[in-house]
Tab-separated table of C-alpha atoms and ligand atoms in Angstrom:
chain	number	residue	atom	x	y	z
A	17	ALA	CA	0.000	-0.001	-0.002
A	18	ALA	CA	2.429	2.620	-1.185
A	19	LYS	CA	0.997	6.067	-1.715
A	20	ARG	CA	1.875	8.780	-4.157
A	21	SER	CA	1.501	12.234	-2.763
A	22	GLY	CA	1.678	15.673	-4.329
A	23	LYS	CA	3.485	16.513	-7.528
A	24	ASN	CA	6.769	15.111	-6.299
A	25	ARG	CA	5.190	11.649	-6.311
A	26	THR	CA	7.029	10.758	-3.155
A	27	VAL	CA	6.447	7.141	-2.258
A	28	LEU	CA	5.575	6.959	1.392
A	29	PHE	CA	5.321	3.822	3.400
A	30	GLU	CA	4.373	4.455	6.959
A	31	PRO	CA	4.709	1.749	9.600
A	32	HIS	CA	0.998	1.974	10.355
A	33	MET	CA	0.220	1.051	6.740
A	34	HIS	CA	2.205	-2.121	7.177
A	35	GLU	CA	0.261	-2.919	10.329
A	36	GLN	CA	-2.996	-2.263	8.514
A	37	ALA	CA	-2.011	-4.572	5.675
A	38	LEU	CA	-1.130	-7.296	8.155
A	39	ALA	CA	-4.421	-6.806	9.974
A	40	ARG	CA	-6.297	-7.216	6.690
A	41	VAL	CA	-4.511	-10.438	5.860
A	42	ASP	CA	-5.255	-11.692	9.343
A	43	THR	CA	-8.953	-10.754	9.109
A	44	GLU	CA	-9.172	-12.500	5.743
A	45	ARG	CA	-7.651	-15.669	7.194
A	46	GLN	CA	-10.058	-15.544	10.126
A	47	LEU	CA	-13.014	-14.960	7.796
A	48	ARG	CA	-12.179	-18.197	5.963
A	49	VAL	CA	-12.169	-20.060	9.263
A	50	ALA	CA	-15.400	-18.356	10.306
A	51	LEU	CA	-17.140	-19.461	7.113
A	52	ARG	CA	-16.070	-23.065	7.676
A	53	GLU	CA	-16.944	-23.029	11.348
A	54	LYS	CA	-20.228	-21.180	10.975
A	55	GLN	CA	-19.421	-18.215	13.212
A	56	PHE	CA	-21.916	-15.975	11.424
A	57	ALA	CA	-25.449	-15.065	12.428
A	58	LEU	CA	-28.194	-12.774	11.168
A	59	HIS	CA	-29.838	-10.185	13.335
A	60	TYR	CA	-33.123	-8.650	12.307
A	61	GLN	CA	-34.278	-5.046	12.543
A	62	PRO	CA	-38.015	-4.289	12.202
A	63	VAL	CA	-39.385	-2.037	9.482
A	64	MET	CA	-42.445	-0.177	10.762
A	65	HIS	CA	-45.526	1.203	9.047
A	66	LEU	CA	-45.607	4.680	10.593
A	67	ALA	CA	-49.348	5.312	10.313
A	68	SER	CA	-50.351	2.110	12.117
A	69	GLY	CA	-47.277	1.248	14.199
A	70	ARG	CA	-47.303	-2.245	12.703
A	71	CYS	CA	-44.159	-4.200	11.869
A	72	VAL	CA	-44.182	-5.002	8.138
A	73	GLY	CA	-40.905	-6.870	7.843
A	74	PHE	CA	-37.262	-7.085	8.819
A	75	GLU	CA	-33.865	-6.191	7.450
A	76	ALA	CA	-31.390	-9.028	7.957
A	77	LEU	CA	-28.031	-7.734	9.186
A	78	LEU	CA	-24.897	-9.842	9.268
A	79	ARG	CA	-23.068	-10.485	12.534
A	80	TRP	CA	-19.829	-12.352	13.193
A	81	GLN	CA	-19.548	-14.136	16.515
A	82	HIS	CA	-15.780	-13.852	16.713
A	83	PRO	CA	-14.204	-16.326	19.170
A	84	GLN	CA	-11.919	-13.666	20.696
A	85	ARG	CA	-13.391	-10.291	19.739
A	86	GLY	CA	-17.049	-11.016	20.472
A	87	LEU	CA	-20.003	-10.026	18.313
A	88	LEU	CA	-18.809	-7.969	15.323
A	89	THR	CA	-20.885	-5.767	13.018
A	90	PRO	CA	-20.088	-5.517	9.298
A	91	GLY	CA	-18.028	-2.367	9.806
A	92	ALA	CA	-15.296	-4.586	11.278
A	93	PHE	CA	-15.032	-7.057	8.392
A	94	LEU	CA	-17.230	-6.254	5.358
A	95	ASP	CA	-14.521	-4.322	3.568
A	96	VAL	CA	-12.069	-7.234	3.851
A	97	ALA	CA	-14.785	-9.710	2.842
A	98	GLU	CA	-15.557	-7.638	-0.254
A	99	ARG	CA	-11.969	-7.038	-1.340
A	100	SER	CA	-11.021	-10.676	-0.880
A	101	GLY	CA	-14.076	-11.958	-2.734
A	102	LEU	CA	-15.147	-13.876	0.382
A	103	ILE	CA	-18.363	-11.867	0.320
A	104	VAL	CA	-19.597	-14.153	-2.467
A	105	PRO	CA	-19.740	-17.371	-0.383
A	106	LEU	CA	-20.595	-15.335	2.724
A	107	GLY	CA	-23.418	-13.547	0.901
A	108	ALA	CA	-24.707	-16.886	-0.375
A	109	TRP	CA	-24.840	-18.084	3.237
A	110	VAL	CA	-26.731	-14.910	4.224
A	111	LEU	CA	-29.315	-15.564	1.502
A	112	ARG	CA	-29.773	-19.191	2.514
A	113	GLU	CA	-30.089	-18.334	6.201
A	114	ALA	CA	-32.517	-15.440	5.615
A	115	GLN	CA	-34.605	-17.706	3.417
A	116	ARG	CA	-34.629	-20.458	6.038
A	117	GLN	CA	-35.723	-17.954	8.699
A	118	LEU	CA	-38.378	-16.429	6.452
A	119	GLN	CA	-39.854	-19.848	5.752
A	120	GLU	CA	-39.938	-20.621	9.465
A	121	TRP	CA	-41.811	-17.363	10.097
A	122	GLN	CA	-44.139	-17.943	7.155
A	123	ALA	CA	-45.224	-21.183	8.778
A	124	ALA	CA	-46.613	-19.152	11.730
A	125	PRO	CA	-49.893	-17.500	10.654
A	126	GLU	CA	-49.314	-14.300	12.642
A	127	LEU	CA	-45.843	-13.830	11.061
A	128	SER	CA	-46.598	-15.058	7.574
A	129	GLY	CA	-47.060	-11.635	5.942
A	130	LEU	CA	-43.666	-10.249	6.961
A	131	PHE	CA	-40.846	-9.669	4.494
A	132	VAL	CA	-37.136	-10.149	5.103
A	133	SER	CA	-34.673	-8.003	3.173
A	134	VAL	CA	-31.068	-8.982	2.549
A	135	ASN	CA	-28.215	-6.610	1.701
A	136	LEU	CA	-26.169	-7.418	-1.398
A	137	SER	CA	-22.633	-6.354	-2.247
A	138	ALA	CA	-21.625	-5.353	-5.745
A	139	GLN	CA	-19.463	-8.471	-6.086
A	140	GLN	CA	-22.515	-10.675	-5.680
A	141	LEU	CA	-24.203	-8.944	-8.607
A	142	GLY	CA	-21.090	-9.419	-10.726
A	143	VAL	CA	-20.713	-13.192	-10.254
A	144	GLU	CA	-20.345	-14.972	-13.581
A	145	ALA	CA	-23.493	-16.763	-14.716
A	146	GLY	CA	-23.678	-20.373	-13.590
A	147	THR	CA	-20.695	-20.199	-11.195
A	148	PRO	CA	-21.071	-20.551	-7.406
A	149	GLY	CA	-22.717	-17.523	-5.877
A	150	ASP	CA	-24.639	-16.646	-9.064
A	151	LEU	CA	-27.820	-15.092	-7.711
A	152	LEU	CA	-29.844	-16.196	-10.675
A	153	THR	CA	-29.306	-19.869	-9.863
A	154	MET	CA	-30.814	-19.307	-6.400
A	155	THR	CA	-34.449	-19.514	-5.456
A	156	PHE	CA	-36.212	-16.484	-4.013
A	157	PRO	CA	-39.366	-17.231	-2.080
A	158	PRO	CA	-42.085	-14.565	-1.934
A	159	GLY	CA	-41.285	-12.212	0.935
A	160	LEU	CA	-37.540	-12.173	0.345
A	161	HIS	CA	-36.409	-8.711	-0.754
A	162	LEU	CA	-32.947	-7.554	-1.828
A	163	GLU	CA	-31.258	-4.279	-0.826
A	164	ILE	CA	-28.758	-2.733	-3.197
A	165	THR	CA	-26.946	0.580	-2.944
A	166	GLU	CA	-26.616	2.939	-5.836
A	167	HIS	CA	-22.848	2.807	-5.261
A	168	SER	CA	-22.744	-0.928	-5.872
A	169	LEU	CA	-24.678	-0.523	-9.116
A	170	ALA	CA	-22.195	2.055	-10.316
A	171	ASP	CA	-19.247	-0.184	-9.435
A	172	THR	CA	-20.070	-3.221	-11.525
A	173	PRO	CA	-21.046	-3.173	-15.185
A	174	GLU	CA	-22.882	-6.499	-14.825
A	175	ALA	CA	-24.825	-5.287	-11.794
A	176	LEU	CA	-27.634	-3.585	-13.650
A	177	ARG	CA	-28.123	-6.618	-15.879
A	178	ALA	CA	-28.292	-8.891	-12.823
A	179	MET	CA	-30.731	-6.538	-11.160
A	180	ARG	CA	-33.030	-6.481	-14.183
A	181	ALA	CA	-32.963	-10.282	-14.286
A	182	LEU	CA	-33.869	-10.485	-10.603
A	183	HIS	CA	-36.691	-8.028	-11.176
A	184	ARG	CA	-38.026	-10.152	-14.050
A	185	ARG	CA	-37.983	-13.105	-11.662
A	186	GLY	CA	-40.265	-11.057	-9.393
A	187	VAL	CA	-37.738	-10.382	-6.601
A	188	PRO	CA	-38.622	-7.082	-4.883
A	189	LEU	CA	-35.647	-4.709	-4.893
A	190	MET	CA	-34.835	-1.808	-2.588
A	191	LEU	CA	-32.384	1.033	-3.133
A	192	ASP	CA	-30.425	1.326	0.113
A	193	ASP	CA	-28.683	4.399	1.553
A	194	PHE	CA	-30.739	6.426	-0.889
A	195	GLY	CA	-29.599	9.986	-1.480
A	196	THR	CA	-25.919	9.355	-0.837
A	197	GLY	CA	-25.018	8.679	-4.483
A	198	PHE	CA	-24.660	11.563	-6.894
A	199	ALA	CA	-27.170	10.126	-9.368
A	200	SER	CA	-29.854	9.068	-6.899
A	201	LEU	CA	-32.815	10.575	-8.701
A	202	SER	CA	-31.968	8.970	-12.006
A	203	ALA	CA	-31.099	5.723	-10.210
A	204	ALA	CA	-34.604	5.564	-8.759
A	205	GLN	CA	-36.005	5.961	-12.232
A	206	ARG	CA	-33.653	3.665	-14.157
A	207	PHE	CA	-33.423	0.748	-11.783
A	208	PRO	CA	-36.401	-1.546	-11.307
A	209	VAL	CA	-36.814	-0.946	-7.588
A	210	GLY	CA	-39.971	-0.895	-5.478
A	211	THR	CA	-38.609	0.776	-2.369
A	212	LEU	CA	-36.302	3.663	-1.517
A	213	LYS	CA	-34.533	3.588	1.850
A	214	ILE	CA	-33.581	7.135	2.769
A	215	ASP	CA	-30.104	7.181	4.270
A	216	ARG	CA	-29.749	7.859	7.986
A	217	SER	CA	-27.618	10.934	7.312
A	218	PHE	CA	-30.713	12.787	6.011
A	219	VAL	CA	-33.067	11.394	8.640
A	220	SER	CA	-30.729	12.598	11.405
A	221	PHE	CA	-31.576	16.229	10.492
A	222	LEU	CA	-35.270	15.688	11.241
A	223	PRO	CA	-37.221	17.584	12.413
A	224	GLY	CA	-35.250	20.330	10.749
A	225	ASP	CA	-35.783	23.552	8.875
A	226	ALA	CA	-36.877	23.579	5.233
A	227	ARG	CA	-33.312	23.342	4.042
A	228	GLN	CA	-32.540	20.290	6.174
A	229	THR	CA	-35.733	18.448	5.259
A	230	ALA	CA	-35.478	19.193	1.543
A	231	ILE	CA	-33.910	15.846	0.593
A	232	VAL	CA	-36.474	13.787	2.468
A	233	ALA	CA	-39.327	15.844	1.013
A	234	SER	CA	-37.936	15.453	-2.510
A	235	VAL	CA	-37.491	11.697	-2.159
A	236	VAL	CA	-41.072	11.368	-0.953
A	237	THR	CA	-42.365	13.361	-3.924
A	238	LEU	CA	-40.302	11.276	-6.340
A	239	ALA	CA	-41.472	8.053	-4.724
A	240	ARG	CA	-45.110	9.106	-5.037
A	241	HIS	CA	-44.744	9.689	-8.750
A	242	LEU	CA	-42.955	6.370	-9.235
A	243	GLU	CA	-45.284	4.510	-6.819
A	244	LEU	CA	-42.447	3.379	-4.578
A	245	ASN	CA	-42.386	2.686	-0.863
A	246	VAL	CA	-40.213	5.001	1.223
A	247	VAL	CA	-38.417	3.801	4.351
A	248	ALA	CA	-36.686	6.341	6.611
A	249	GLU	CA	-33.536	4.698	7.979
A	250	GLY	CA	-31.969	5.325	11.374
A	251	VAL	CA	-34.947	6.840	13.188
A	252	GLU	CA	-33.800	7.300	16.788
A	253	THR	CA	-36.332	9.697	18.356
A	254	PRO	CA	-40.137	10.090	18.372
A	255	GLU	CA	-39.623	13.563	16.870
A	256	GLN	CA	-37.764	12.080	13.917
A	257	ALA	CA	-40.513	9.492	13.419
A	258	ARG	CA	-43.252	12.158	13.510
A	259	SER	CA	-41.341	14.377	11.159
A	260	ALA	CA	-40.635	11.536	8.711
A	261	GLN	CA	-44.315	10.648	8.692
A	262	ALA	CA	-45.400	14.278	8.282
A	263	LEU	CA	-43.082	14.560	5.292
A	264	GLY	CA	-44.794	11.528	3.749
A	265	CYS	CA	-42.491	8.590	4.555
A	266	GLY	CA	-44.712	5.541	4.869
A	267	PHE	CA	-42.192	3.397	6.717
A	268	ALA	CA	-39.310	3.704	9.125
A	269	GLN	CA	-36.575	1.709	10.733
A	270	GLY	CA	-34.306	2.613	13.610
A	271	PHE	CA	-33.248	2.244	17.201
A	272	LEU	CA	-36.442	4.049	18.305
A	273	PHE	CA	-38.406	0.925	17.398
A	274	SER	CA	-35.754	-1.737	17.884
A	275	ARG	CA	-32.082	-2.399	17.400
A	276	PRO	CA	-31.204	-5.350	15.180
A	277	VAL	CA	-31.886	-8.418	17.348
A	278	PRO	CA	-31.633	-12.218	17.060
A	279	ALA	CA	-34.487	-14.005	15.282
A	280	ALA	CA	-36.413	-15.038	18.410
A	281	ALA	CA	-36.523	-11.470	19.738
A	282	ALA	CA	-37.485	-10.203	16.288
A	283	ALA	CA	-40.411	-12.614	16.160
A	284	ALA	CA	-41.534	-11.475	19.628
A	285	PHE	CA	-41.381	-7.868	18.447
A	286	ALA	CA	-43.481	-8.688	15.378
A	287	ARG	CA	-46.070	-10.445	17.529
A	288	ALA	CA	-46.288	-7.331	19.714
A	289	HIS	CA	-46.793	-5.146	16.593
A	290	PRO	CA	-48.927	-7.497	14.510
A	291	LEU	CA	-49.463	-6.962	10.825
A	292	GLY	CA	-52.865	-8.672	10.866
A	293	GLU	CA	-54.617	-8.663	7.518
A	294	ASP	CA	-53.031	-5.380	6.463
A	295	ARG	CA	-50.481	-5.280	3.701
A	296	PRO	CA	-49.438	-1.647	3.764
A	297	PHE	CA	-46.051	-2.406	2.214
A	298	GLY	CA	-47.520	-2.524	-1.274
A	299	GLY	CA	-46.996	-0.786	-4.578
A	300	ARG	CA	-44.109	-2.056	-6.635
A	301	GLY	CA	-42.471	-3.053	-3.345
A	302	THR	CA	-44.138	-6.420	-3.147
B	500	C2E	P1	-27.461	-0.700	5.973
B	500	C2E	O1	-27.942	-1.741	5.026
B	500	C2E	O2	-27.733	0.720	5.615
B	500	C2E	O3	-28.091	-1.094	7.381
B	500	C2E	C1	-28.442	-0.169	8.357
B	500	C2E	C2	-27.369	-0.011	9.409
B	500	C2E	O4	-27.753	1.035	10.278
B	500	C2E	C3	-27.169	-1.240	10.302
B	500	C2E	O5	-25.806	-1.287	10.703
B	500	C2E	C4	-28.076	-0.909	11.485
B	500	C2E	O6	-27.691	-1.583	12.682
B	500	C2E	C5	-27.826	0.560	11.612
B	500	C2E	N1	-28.954	1.233	12.248
B	500	C2E	C6	-30.261	0.930	12.200
B	500	C2E	N2	-31.011	1.804	12.887
B	500	C2E	C7	-30.164	2.713	13.389
B	500	C2E	C8	-30.346	3.888	14.204
B	500	C2E	O7	-31.450	4.269	14.590
B	500	C2E	N3	-29.212	4.591	14.508
B	500	C2E	C9	-27.974	4.210	14.101
B	500	C2E	N4	-26.943	4.947	14.457
B	500	C2E	N5	-27.774	3.104	13.322
B	500	C2E	C10	-28.858	2.382	12.981
B	500	C2E	P2	-24.949	-2.628	10.652
B	500	C2E	O8	-25.772	-3.801	11.065
B	500	C2E	O9	-23.674	-2.351	11.379
B	500	C2E	O10	-24.655	-2.796	9.109
B	500	C2E	C11	-23.878	-1.842	8.423
B	500	C2E	C12	-23.937	-2.068	6.940
B	500	C2E	O11	-23.328	-3.321	6.595
B	500	C2E	C13	-25.335	-2.152	6.361
B	500	C2E	O12	-25.863	-0.859	6.189
B	500	C2E	C14	-25.084	-2.872	5.060
B	500	C2E	O13	-24.631	-1.963	4.078
B	500	C2E	C15	-23.944	-3.796	5.426
B	500	C2E	N6	-24.457	-5.157	5.657
B	500	C2E	C16	-25.112	-5.647	6.738
B	500	C2E	N7	-25.412	-6.953	6.566
B	500	C2E	C17	-24.957	-7.281	5.340
B	500	C2E	C18	-24.977	-8.512	4.570
B	500	C2E	O14	-25.510	-9.546	4.967
B	500	C2E	N8	-24.381	-8.463	3.332
B	500	C2E	C19	-23.810	-7.327	2.852
B	500	C2E	N9	-23.256	-7.380	1.626
B	500	C2E	N10	-23.786	-6.180	3.523
B	500	C2E	C20	-24.348	-6.150	4.768
B	501	MG	MG1	-29.611	-2.183	4.136
B	502	MG	MG1	-29.039	1.680	4.572
B	503	MG	MG1	-25.889	2.109	5.304
């Protein structure tokens, strides 16, 4: 990891860079062990219908039960998993596990209407057709949704093609971290998605002045015209929830309602906020 700086093109190699490189290699080695030894788990965070307070589904979020370091969130390992390509087998495990969990919940009448969404990395959309990890060789039961960021679509030339194919197969797609890419508005229009998830960075300004709420208000207007669901991400306070709803966000997710929790706790949460016969998460989202 040598770095060129300034016009002198001085090659710098700081000791801390060496340490970082070693740490990456070590994390990669440990990730391989973790995959073999099944040290991963999914936690689930509820997505709420703001008008009714009902839980409409869950986002599955990857966790690594590290033997020494304890429970790790993706910030500690996702980058290494992506750069090493390990995200492809890891992501395939996530999809299988989310599907298994969804089917278990669908067998319980009071949980059967919930969706589970899974985050995809760009590498998973770029897997060569027919090789291991190819999404199009997998089965997607109704209720399984996929979350994709605009960034990951920009990264991989094959990504858009894969996404269109998934859409044709009827897999509901969500644009994650919406608003953080520089082409968000055109992305919403060009990509066959049913749901926009407004990034936490915009939600954190709520309730704000007109300037601070402008992005959320614009996304809601866009979503109305395109008949998309809007989820406000990272809602932490009742004021943020009220403001998001007043601005027209139908759905929200955040620590205010629940942190991501293991499956049993998620199911208990859903039972306490039952969906009943309602299916508010509609439109092109389902
Ligand atoms: P994301 O998809 O945008 O997921 C939302 C993140 O925000 C989660 O972090 C969640 O715990 C956190 N969050 C939710 N509500 C709040 C809140 O009210 N306040 C704050 N401060 N944070 C909140 P997490 O679980 O650490 O995941 C981080 C990112 O890692 C995810 O962002 C997603 O991009 C990625 N990721 C998670 N699981 C997977 C996976 O299975 N596969 C892939 N490829 N990426 C994943
Ligand atoms: Mg997500
Ligand atoms: Mg997000
Ligand atoms: Mg995010």
